[in-house]
Short mmCIF file of C-alpha atoms and ligand atoms in Angstrom, two decimals:
data_model
loop_
_atom_site.label_atom_id
_atom_site.label_comp_id
_atom_site.label_asym_id
_atom_site.label_seq_id
_atom_site.Cartn_x
_atom_site.Cartn_y
_atom_site.Cartn_z
CA MET H 1002 -15.19 3.83 24.55
CA GLY H 1003 -14.76 6.96 22.51
CA SER H 1004 -14.91 8.24 18.88
CA ASN H 1005 -11.74 6.79 18.82
CA GLU H 1006 -13.57 3.82 18.46
CA PHE H 1007 -15.66 4.79 15.32
CA ASP H 1008 -12.54 5.91 13.50
CA ASN H 1009 -10.91 2.29 14.19
CA LEU H 1010 -14.94 0.59 13.08
CA VAL H 1011 -14.08 3.09 9.43
CA LEU H 1012 -10.64 2.03 9.14
CA GLY H 1013 -10.94 -1.61 10.15
CA LEU H 1014 -13.57 -1.80 8.02
CA ALA H 1015 -12.57 0.07 4.82
CA GLU H 1016 -8.99 -2.51 5.48
CA PHE H 1017 -11.79 -5.41 5.63
CA ILE H 1018 -13.10 -4.48 1.78
CA ARG H 1019 -10.41 -3.80 0.25
CA ARG H 1020 -8.34 -7.59 1.30
CA ASP H 1021 -9.99 -10.50 -1.21
CA ASP H 1022 -9.09 -12.12 1.60
CA ARG H 1023 -11.71 -11.76 4.17
CA TYR H 1024 -10.94 -13.60 6.84
CA PRO H 1025 -9.32 -13.50 9.71
CA TYR H 1026 -10.32 -10.27 10.29
CA PRO H 1027 -7.91 -7.17 10.43
CA GLU H 1028 -7.09 -7.21 13.91
CA LEU H 1029 -8.16 -2.87 13.55
CA LEU H 1030 -11.57 -4.57 13.17
CA ARG H 1031 -11.90 -7.48 15.46
CA TYR H 1032 -10.66 -4.76 18.24
CA ALA H 1033 -13.62 -2.56 16.57
CA LEU H 1034 -15.94 -4.68 16.27
CA ASN H 1035 -15.32 -6.45 19.93
CA LYS H 1036 -16.17 -3.48 21.60
CA LEU H 1037 -19.14 -2.64 19.62
CA ALA H 1038 -20.64 -5.50 20.74
CA LEU H 1039 -20.58 -3.96 24.35
CA GLU H 1040 -21.78 -0.67 23.25
CA VAL H 1041 -24.90 -1.43 21.34
CA THR H 1042 -28.08 -1.33 23.24
CA ALA H 1043 -30.43 0.04 20.79
CA VAL H 1044 -30.23 -3.18 19.07
CA THR H 1045 -29.76 -7.25 19.02
CA TYR H 1046 -26.25 -7.02 18.45
CA PRO H 1047 -25.95 -9.75 15.28
CA ARG H 1048 -24.26 -13.06 15.23
CA THR H 1049 -23.49 -13.60 11.77
CA LEU H 1050 -21.60 -11.72 9.79
CA THR H 1051 -23.42 -11.51 7.05
CA GLY H 1052 -26.18 -9.90 9.81
CA LEU H 1053 -23.37 -7.49 10.43
CA LEU H 1054 -22.32 -6.71 7.36
CA ALA H 1055 -26.35 -5.65 7.45
CA LEU H 1056 -26.15 -3.84 9.65
CA LEU H 1057 -23.64 -1.35 8.84
CA GLU H 1058 -25.11 -0.45 6.07
CA LYS H 1059 -28.05 1.01 8.18
CA PRO H 1060 -28.26 4.27 8.99
CA VAL H 1061 -25.80 4.39 12.06
CA LYS H 1062 -28.08 7.49 13.93
CA THR H 1063 -30.77 3.75 14.58
CA TRP H 1064 -27.82 1.51 16.16
CA TYR H 1065 -24.37 3.01 17.01
CA PRO H 1066 -24.14 4.97 21.19
CA ARG H 1067 -24.94 8.63 19.64
CA ARG H 1068 -23.06 9.97 22.70
CA LEU H 1069 -20.03 8.44 20.91
CA LEU H 1070 -20.62 9.32 17.48
CA PRO H 1071 -18.40 11.56 16.12
CA LYS H 1072 -19.97 15.21 14.42
CA GLU H 1073 -18.27 15.12 12.12
CA PHE H 1074 -19.21 12.00 10.75
CA ASP H 1075 -22.95 11.99 9.30
CA SER H 1076 -25.50 9.65 10.97
CA ASP H 1077 -28.55 9.89 8.34
CA PHE H 1078 -25.83 7.40 6.44
CA GLY H 1079 -24.38 3.59 6.98
CA LEU H 1080 -21.30 2.68 7.28
CA LEU H 1081 -21.31 0.53 4.06
CA TYR H 1082 -23.67 0.87 1.41
CA GLU H 1083 -24.46 -2.51 -1.55
CA GLY H 1084 -21.34 -4.42 0.59
CA VAL H 1085 -18.59 -1.51 0.54
CA LEU H 1086 -17.88 1.05 2.70
CA SER H 1087 -20.62 4.40 1.85
CA GLU H 1088 -19.71 7.93 -0.11
CA GLU H 1089 -19.98 9.02 3.91
CA ALA H 1090 -17.93 6.75 5.43
CA SER H 1091 -15.04 7.39 2.49
CA ARG H 1092 -15.42 10.64 3.12
CA TYR H 1093 -15.06 10.68 6.87
CA LEU H 1094 -11.87 8.36 5.84
CA TYR H 1095 -10.00 10.63 3.74
CA GLU H 1096 -11.29 13.95 4.49
CA GLU H 1097 -11.78 13.60 8.55
CA LEU H 1098 -9.80 10.63 9.21
CA LEU H 1099 -6.16 10.16 7.25
CA ASP H 1100 -5.68 14.23 6.92
CA ARG H 1101 -5.41 14.13 10.42
CA ALA H 1102 -1.88 12.60 10.22
CA LYS H 1103 -2.76 10.78 13.43
CA LEU H 1104 -4.14 7.50 13.36
CA PRO H 1105 -5.56 5.67 16.32
CA GLU H 1106 -2.80 4.07 18.09
CA PHE H 1107 -4.44 0.08 16.89
CA ALA H 1108 -3.45 1.39 12.63
CA THR H 1109 -2.05 -1.26 11.08
CA ALA H 1110 0.10 -1.30 8.37
CA SER H 1111 -2.80 -1.58 5.69
CA THR H 1112 -4.70 1.13 7.85
CA LYS H 1113 -0.92 3.13 7.25
CA GLN H 1114 -0.85 2.59 3.87
CA MET H 1115 -4.25 4.12 2.44
CA ALA H 1116 -3.01 7.33 4.61
CA ILE H 1117 0.46 6.80 2.65
CA GLU H 1118 -1.81 6.65 -0.11
CA ASN H 1119 -2.47 9.96 -0.94
CA PHE H 1120 1.49 11.10 0.29
CA PRO H 1121 3.58 10.40 -3.09
CA PHE H 1122 1.10 13.43 -4.13
CA LYS H 1123 1.97 16.07 -1.14
CA LYS H 1124 5.00 15.37 -1.48
CA ILE H 1125 5.01 16.71 -4.73
CA LEU H 1126 3.09 19.50 -4.04
CA GLU H 1127 5.26 20.64 -1.24
CA ARG H 1128 8.34 20.33 -3.16
CA LEU H 1129 7.11 21.78 -5.93
CA GLN H 1130 5.44 24.59 -3.62
CA GLU H 1131 8.49 25.23 -2.45
CA LEU H 1132 10.94 25.61 -5.61
CA TYR H 1133 7.80 28.44 -6.84
CA SER H 1134 8.29 30.01 -4.08
CA ASN H 1135 12.67 30.52 -4.55
CA ASP H 1136 13.32 29.43 -8.27
CA SER H 1137 14.03 31.30 -10.57
CA ASP H 1138 11.74 28.72 -12.89
CA PHE H 1139 8.90 29.57 -11.16
CA GLU H 1140 7.30 29.75 -15.17
CA ARG H 1141 8.22 26.38 -14.93
CA VAL H 1142 7.20 25.15 -12.29
CA GLN H 1143 2.81 26.01 -12.30
CA GLN H 1144 3.15 24.80 -15.53
CA GLU H 1145 4.20 21.21 -15.05
CA TYR H 1146 2.10 21.06 -11.89
CA VAL H 1147 -0.75 21.72 -13.77
CA LEU H 1148 0.00 19.79 -16.86
CA LEU H 1149 -0.06 16.42 -13.30
CA ARG H 1150 -2.83 18.01 -11.65
CA ARG H 1151 -4.49 17.89 -15.22
CA PHE H 1152 -4.13 14.65 -16.03
CA LEU H 1153 -4.73 13.32 -12.82
CA ILE H 1154 -8.39 14.66 -13.11
CA GLU H 1155 -8.82 13.52 -16.36
CA ASN H 1156 -7.35 10.24 -17.02
CA GLY H 1157 -8.22 7.25 -14.94
CA TYR H 1158 -6.51 5.29 -16.67
CA THR H 1159 -3.11 5.43 -18.01
CA THR H 1160 0.04 3.71 -19.21
CA PRO H 1161 3.31 3.13 -18.77
CA ALA H 1162 3.85 4.71 -23.27
CA GLN H 1163 1.52 7.88 -21.97
CA LEU H 1164 3.33 8.56 -18.87
CA ARG H 1165 6.42 9.22 -21.07
CA LYS H 1166 5.13 10.89 -24.12
CA VAL H 1167 3.18 13.53 -20.99
CA PHE H 1168 6.03 13.94 -18.73
CA SER H 1169 9.68 12.56 -20.11
CA LYS H 1170 10.42 16.22 -20.41
CA THR H 1171 8.94 17.50 -17.26
CA ARG H 1172 11.77 18.91 -15.50
CA HIS H 1173 10.54 19.13 -11.89
CA ILE H 1174 8.33 16.01 -12.57
CA ASP H 1175 9.50 12.25 -12.61
CA ILE H 1176 7.99 10.20 -14.34
CA GLN H 1177 8.16 7.13 -11.59
CA GLU H 1178 6.63 9.39 -9.35
CA VAL H 1179 3.58 10.27 -11.20
CA GLY H 1180 2.78 6.15 -12.39
CA ASP H 1181 3.39 6.18 -8.25
CA LEU H 1182 0.11 8.42 -8.07
CA TYR H 1183 -2.04 4.94 -10.12
CA GLU H 1184 -1.60 0.96 -9.36
CA GLU H 1185 -1.37 -1.81 -11.84
CA CYS H 1186 -5.24 -3.38 -13.19
CA GLN H 1187 -5.63 -6.90 -13.09
CA GLU H 1188 -5.45 -8.76 -16.94
CA GLU H 1189 -9.00 -10.14 -16.21
CA GLU H 1190 -10.50 -7.04 -14.46
CA ALA H 1191 -13.08 -5.31 -16.43
CA CYS H 1192 -12.31 -2.15 -16.80
CA TRP H 1193 -14.62 1.24 -17.34
CA ASN H 1194 -14.33 5.20 -17.10
CA CYS H 1195 -16.88 7.60 -16.62
CA ASP H 1196 -15.89 11.32 -17.55
CA ARG H 1197 -18.18 12.14 -14.58
CA CYS H 1198 -16.30 11.17 -11.10
CA GLY H 1199 -13.23 8.81 -12.78
CA PRO H 1200 -13.16 5.24 -12.64
CA LEU H 1201 -15.68 2.73 -11.51
CA PHE H 1202 -16.08 -0.57 -9.55
CA LYS H 1203 -18.13 -3.57 -10.50
CA LYS H 1204 -20.61 -4.47 -7.91
CA TYR H 1205 -23.73 -6.57 -7.55
CA GLY H 1206 -23.05 -7.03 -11.87
CA LYS H 1207 -23.30 -3.25 -11.55
CA LEU H 1208 -21.46 -0.11 -12.36
CA ARG H 1209 -20.66 1.55 -9.23
CA GLY H 1210 -19.17 5.46 -8.40
CA ILE H 1211 -16.86 6.51 -5.79
CA LYS H 1212 -19.62 9.49 -5.40
CA PRO H 1213 -22.78 8.41 -5.95
CA SER H 1214 -23.66 11.72 -4.27
CA ALA H 1215 -22.78 13.13 -7.06
CA CYS H 1216 -22.59 10.85 -9.64
CA ASN H 1217 -24.77 7.73 -9.41
CA ASP H 1218 -26.16 6.40 -13.15
CA HIS H 1219 -23.32 4.37 -14.97
CA ARG H 1220 -25.39 2.08 -17.09
CA GLN H 1221 -23.12 1.13 -19.57
CA ASN H 1222 -24.42 2.40 -22.72
CA LEU H 1223 -24.25 5.96 -21.34
CA PRO H 1224 -22.40 7.65 -23.76
CA PHE H 1225 -19.13 9.24 -20.37
CA ILE H 1226 -19.69 4.93 -19.70
CA ARG H 1227 -16.33 4.22 -21.53
CA GLN H 1228 -14.58 0.03 -21.09
CA ILE H 1229 -11.74 0.65 -20.92
CA THR H 1230 -9.60 -2.54 -22.69
CA TRP H 1231 -7.18 -3.69 -20.59
CA LYS H 1232 -3.46 -3.94 -22.33
CA GLN H 1233 -0.18 -4.80 -20.54
CA GLY H 1234 0.30 -2.02 -17.87
CA LEU H 1235 -2.40 -0.48 -17.40
CA ARG H 1236 -2.38 1.09 -14.32
CA ARG H 1237 -6.01 2.83 -12.41
CA LEU H 1238 -6.17 6.27 -10.49
CA LYS H 1239 -5.36 5.16 -6.20
CA PHE H 1240 -8.27 5.18 -4.29
CA GLY H 1241 -7.11 8.00 -2.39
CA ILE H 1242 -5.55 9.69 -4.91
CA HIS H 1243 -8.97 9.57 -7.40
CA TRP H 1244 -10.95 10.35 -3.61
CA ARG H 1245 -9.17 14.06 -3.13
CA ILE H 1246 -8.02 15.17 -5.91
CA CYS H 1247 -9.30 13.61 -9.44
CA LEU H 1248 -13.17 13.96 -7.50
CA PRO H 1249 -12.80 17.45 -6.75
CA GLY H 1250 -11.04 18.07 -10.00
CA ILE H 1251 -13.58 17.59 -12.30
CA PRO H 1252 -16.00 20.15 -11.66
CA GLU H 1253 -12.46 23.00 -11.08
CA MET H 1254 -11.79 21.88 -15.23
CA ARG H 1255 -15.68 22.27 -16.22
CA LEU H 1256 -15.54 25.56 -15.15
CA PHE H 1257 -12.22 26.46 -16.11
CA ASN H 1258 -13.62 25.10 -19.60
CA VAL H 1259 -16.33 27.08 -19.44
CA LEU H 1260 -14.84 30.55 -18.74
CA LYS H 1261 -11.89 29.55 -21.50
CA GLU H 1262 -14.39 29.87 -23.86
CA LEU H 1263 -15.92 32.43 -22.72
CA GLN H 1264 -12.63 34.40 -22.81
CA SER H 1265 -12.06 33.26 -25.96
CA LYS H 1266 -15.00 35.52 -27.35
CA TYR H 1267 -13.68 38.29 -24.96
CA SER H 1268 -10.48 38.95 -24.69
CA ASP H 1269 -10.09 42.23 -24.42
CA GLN H 1270 -12.86 42.59 -20.81
CA LEU H 1271 -11.50 39.03 -19.57
CA CYS H 1272 -7.02 38.49 -20.09
CA ALA H 1273 -6.34 36.15 -18.23
CA ILE H 1274 -7.50 32.66 -15.94
CA HIS H 1275 -4.96 31.24 -14.30
CA LEU H 1276 -5.45 28.18 -13.42
CA TYR H 1277 -4.05 26.30 -9.50
CA PRO H 1278 -1.82 29.77 -9.18
CA GLY H 1279 0.60 29.19 -7.10
CA ILE H 1280 0.57 26.24 -6.97
CA ASP H 1281 -2.85 25.24 -6.24
CA ARG H 1282 -3.44 28.41 -3.46
CA TYR H 1283 -6.64 28.56 -5.03
CA ASP H 1284 -8.35 27.77 -8.08
CA LEU H 1285 -8.83 30.72 -10.73
CA GLN H 1286 -7.87 33.55 -10.81
CA LEU H 1287 -9.78 36.00 -13.37
CA CYS H 1288 -7.36 38.64 -14.19
CA PHE H 1289 -10.01 41.68 -16.65
CA CYS H 1290 -9.02 44.68 -18.50
CA ASP H 1291 -10.07 47.52 -15.38
CA LYS H 1292 -7.39 45.65 -13.69
CA SER H 1293 -9.65 43.93 -10.97
CA THR H 1294 -8.98 40.02 -9.78
CA TRP H 1295 -11.52 37.90 -8.75
CA ALA H 1296 -10.19 34.56 -7.21
CA VAL H 1297 -12.35 31.03 -6.93
CA ASP H 1298 -12.10 27.82 -5.19
CA ILE H 1299 -15.31 25.06 -5.91
CA LYS H 1300 -15.73 23.18 -3.12
CA ASP H 1301 -18.25 19.55 -4.00
CA TYR H 1302 -19.10 18.67 -0.97
CA ARG H 1303 -22.77 16.86 -0.15
CA SER H 1304 -23.75 18.33 2.90
CA PRO H 1305 -22.71 21.75 3.85
CA TYR H 1306 -22.73 20.96 7.79
CA ASN H 1307 -18.81 19.17 6.37
CA LEU H 1308 -18.06 22.22 4.37
CA ALA H 1309 -18.03 25.04 6.45
CA PRO H 1310 -14.66 24.34 8.70
CA LYS H 1311 -13.20 23.42 5.37
CA LEU H 1312 -14.11 27.58 4.44
CA THR H 1313 -11.01 30.62 5.16
CA PRO H 1314 -10.32 33.63 3.47
CA LEU H 1315 -8.15 32.84 0.14
CA PHE H 1316 -4.49 33.14 -0.04
CA GLY H 1317 -3.75 36.38 -1.06
CA GLU H 1318 -0.33 37.56 -1.08
CA GLY H 1319 1.86 38.46 -4.16
CA GLU H 1320 1.09 37.70 -7.25
CA LEU H 1321 -2.45 35.81 -6.27
CA ARG H 1322 -3.79 39.05 -4.67
CA TYR H 1323 -7.55 39.79 -5.34
CA ASP H 1324 -10.55 42.23 -5.17
CA GLU H 1325 -13.00 39.69 -4.89
CA SER H 1326 -13.49 36.14 -4.42
CA PHE H 1327 -15.67 33.02 -4.62
CA TYR H 1328 -16.48 29.27 -2.91
CA VAL H 1329 -19.04 28.69 -5.54
CA ILE H 1330 -20.73 24.71 -5.70
CA PRO H 1331 -22.00 22.76 -8.11
CA ILE H 1332 -25.82 23.70 -8.33
CA GLN H 1333 -26.60 20.34 -8.03
CA ARG H 1334 -26.07 20.40 -4.23
CA LEU H 1335 -28.16 23.45 -4.01
CA GLN H 1336 -31.28 22.10 -5.56
CA GLN H 1337 -30.69 18.70 -2.99
CA ARG H 1338 -31.17 20.99 -0.61
CA GLU H 1339 -32.91 24.11 -0.79
CA ASP H 1340 -30.96 25.64 1.72
CA TYR H 1341 -27.41 24.61 1.35
CA ILE H 1342 -26.12 28.50 0.73
CA GLU H 1343 -27.70 30.27 3.93
CA ILE H 1344 -26.30 26.52 6.28
CA LEU H 1345 -23.10 27.28 4.72
CA ARG H 1346 -23.28 31.06 5.36
CA GLU H 1347 -23.98 30.83 9.16
CA GLN H 1348 -21.88 27.95 9.92
CA ALA H 1349 -18.54 29.39 8.01
CA ILE H 1350 -17.43 31.22 10.50
CA LYS H 1351 -14.01 31.65 9.76
CA LEU H 1352 -15.01 33.48 6.53
CA PRO H 1353 -15.27 37.29 5.91
CA SER H 1354 -18.67 38.00 4.42
CA SER H 1355 -16.70 39.55 1.44
CA THR H 1356 -16.05 36.62 0.60
CA HIS H 1357 -18.89 35.11 -2.20
CA LEU H 1358 -21.03 31.52 -1.83
CA LEU H 1359 -22.65 30.76 -4.75
CA SER H 1360 -23.46 27.80 -7.64
CA ASP H 1361 -21.02 27.86 -10.26
CA ALA H 1362 -24.61 28.68 -11.90
CA VAL H 1363 -24.86 31.87 -10.22
CA PHE H 1364 -21.50 32.49 -10.87
CA GLU H 1365 -21.20 31.99 -14.76
CA GLU H 1366 -23.73 34.45 -14.78
CA ARG H 1367 -21.84 37.01 -13.05
CA VAL H 1368 -18.68 36.52 -15.04
CA ILE H 1369 -21.41 37.29 -17.94
CA ASN H 1370 -22.11 40.94 -16.83
CA LYS H 1371 -18.63 41.79 -15.80
CA ILE H 1372 -17.88 41.52 -19.13
CA GLU H 1373 -20.78 42.91 -20.13
CA CYS H 1374 -20.09 45.99 -18.32
CA LEU H 1375 -16.75 46.25 -18.90
CA ARG H 1376 -17.14 46.01 -22.93
CA GLU H 1377 -20.37 49.11 -22.32
ZN1 ZN Y 2459 -20.31 8.87 -12.46
#
C-alpha cells in the first residue's frame, strides 16, 4: 500500500458521493477500503457504513497511516465534510490528482469522467493558444477567449438562449462546446448561486459552497445569495470547471474591476489593463505611461505550502514582456495565517526573488503609488 492507495480512496469517494444510488460501492472505493481495513491500526476500523463515513470526516492524521500519506495532502483535514468531499479532498483531487493526467490502474469510467470534465476546456484553450500564435486574427482570438473565460466565471448557471445570445457570433468558439462545460439541472432541483463562490448545493437543509475556506456563509437572506428559477434547459457549471475556472476567476475579476475603475480615472498614467493576455499566459497586464509594464497572477490557496510549488516565473516573451511581476494573494488568506507570505517566499524555490509576493490590498496600494508618482 503506497500513496497510490490514498489516491484510490479519494477517487473512489469522489465517485461514491456523486452517485445517487450508493450501492454497490464503486469498484475503486471497495478496493481502497479493503486495503484500508488492513492498514488502519490507530483506531478500530468501523464495521458499518455510518461508522466508516464518520471516520472519514475526522482529520486524516488521526487515523490514516502517516507513512502512506502523500505530502501534498494537508492531514489536518478529513476526506469528507458533512457528507460530501471536504475542501482539502476536492483540492487534492482536482489540483494534484486529476492534473497529473495519470490515473491509477483501477480508475473506472466514472472516475475518468471526472478527469475528462476539464478536458473540453483544455482543448479549447490549446486550440486558441495555437491560433493566437499562428493566425493574423489573433486579436479576435484573444477577445473571444476573454469572453468565454469571463462568461464561465460570471455564469454559474446558464440557458441555451443565453448561450446563443453570447456565442452566436464567435468565430473560434462553438456554442455547443461551451454548453458542454455545463450540465443540465433537474426540474425539481433547488438551484442557488453565491456571487462569491458560484453554484451552491443543499446538504442537511443548509446551502453549501464548494470552497468553505474562502466563502462559508450562505444564509438564504444574504444579498449575494440568489435562488435561480428553474426553466427548461437550465444548466449548471460542471464541478471540475467550477473548481478550476470559475472559483479562481472570482478574485481575478474582482482585482480587474478595481483596477479598471482606477484606470478610468487615471487613464493618462495607467494606459491599459489586459485581461488574460496571450490567451492566459498570466492574469493581468498593466501598462503605464512611462512604458513600464507589470504582470500579475492571482492565486487563492488556503495553504502556502500547497501554493508554493505552483509558483514559477511568469511568461515574459514578446508582447508579454514585463518590468515587474507579481503574485497576488487575496488578503483573507493572509488574515487567516500571519506567516503566509514568509512561508511562500521560503518554499517557492522556482521563483526568482524579483517576483513580488503580496496581498491584493497591498498590490492596489502599489498601483495607486505608481499612478501618483507618474502624476507628479
Ligand atoms: Zn459563497
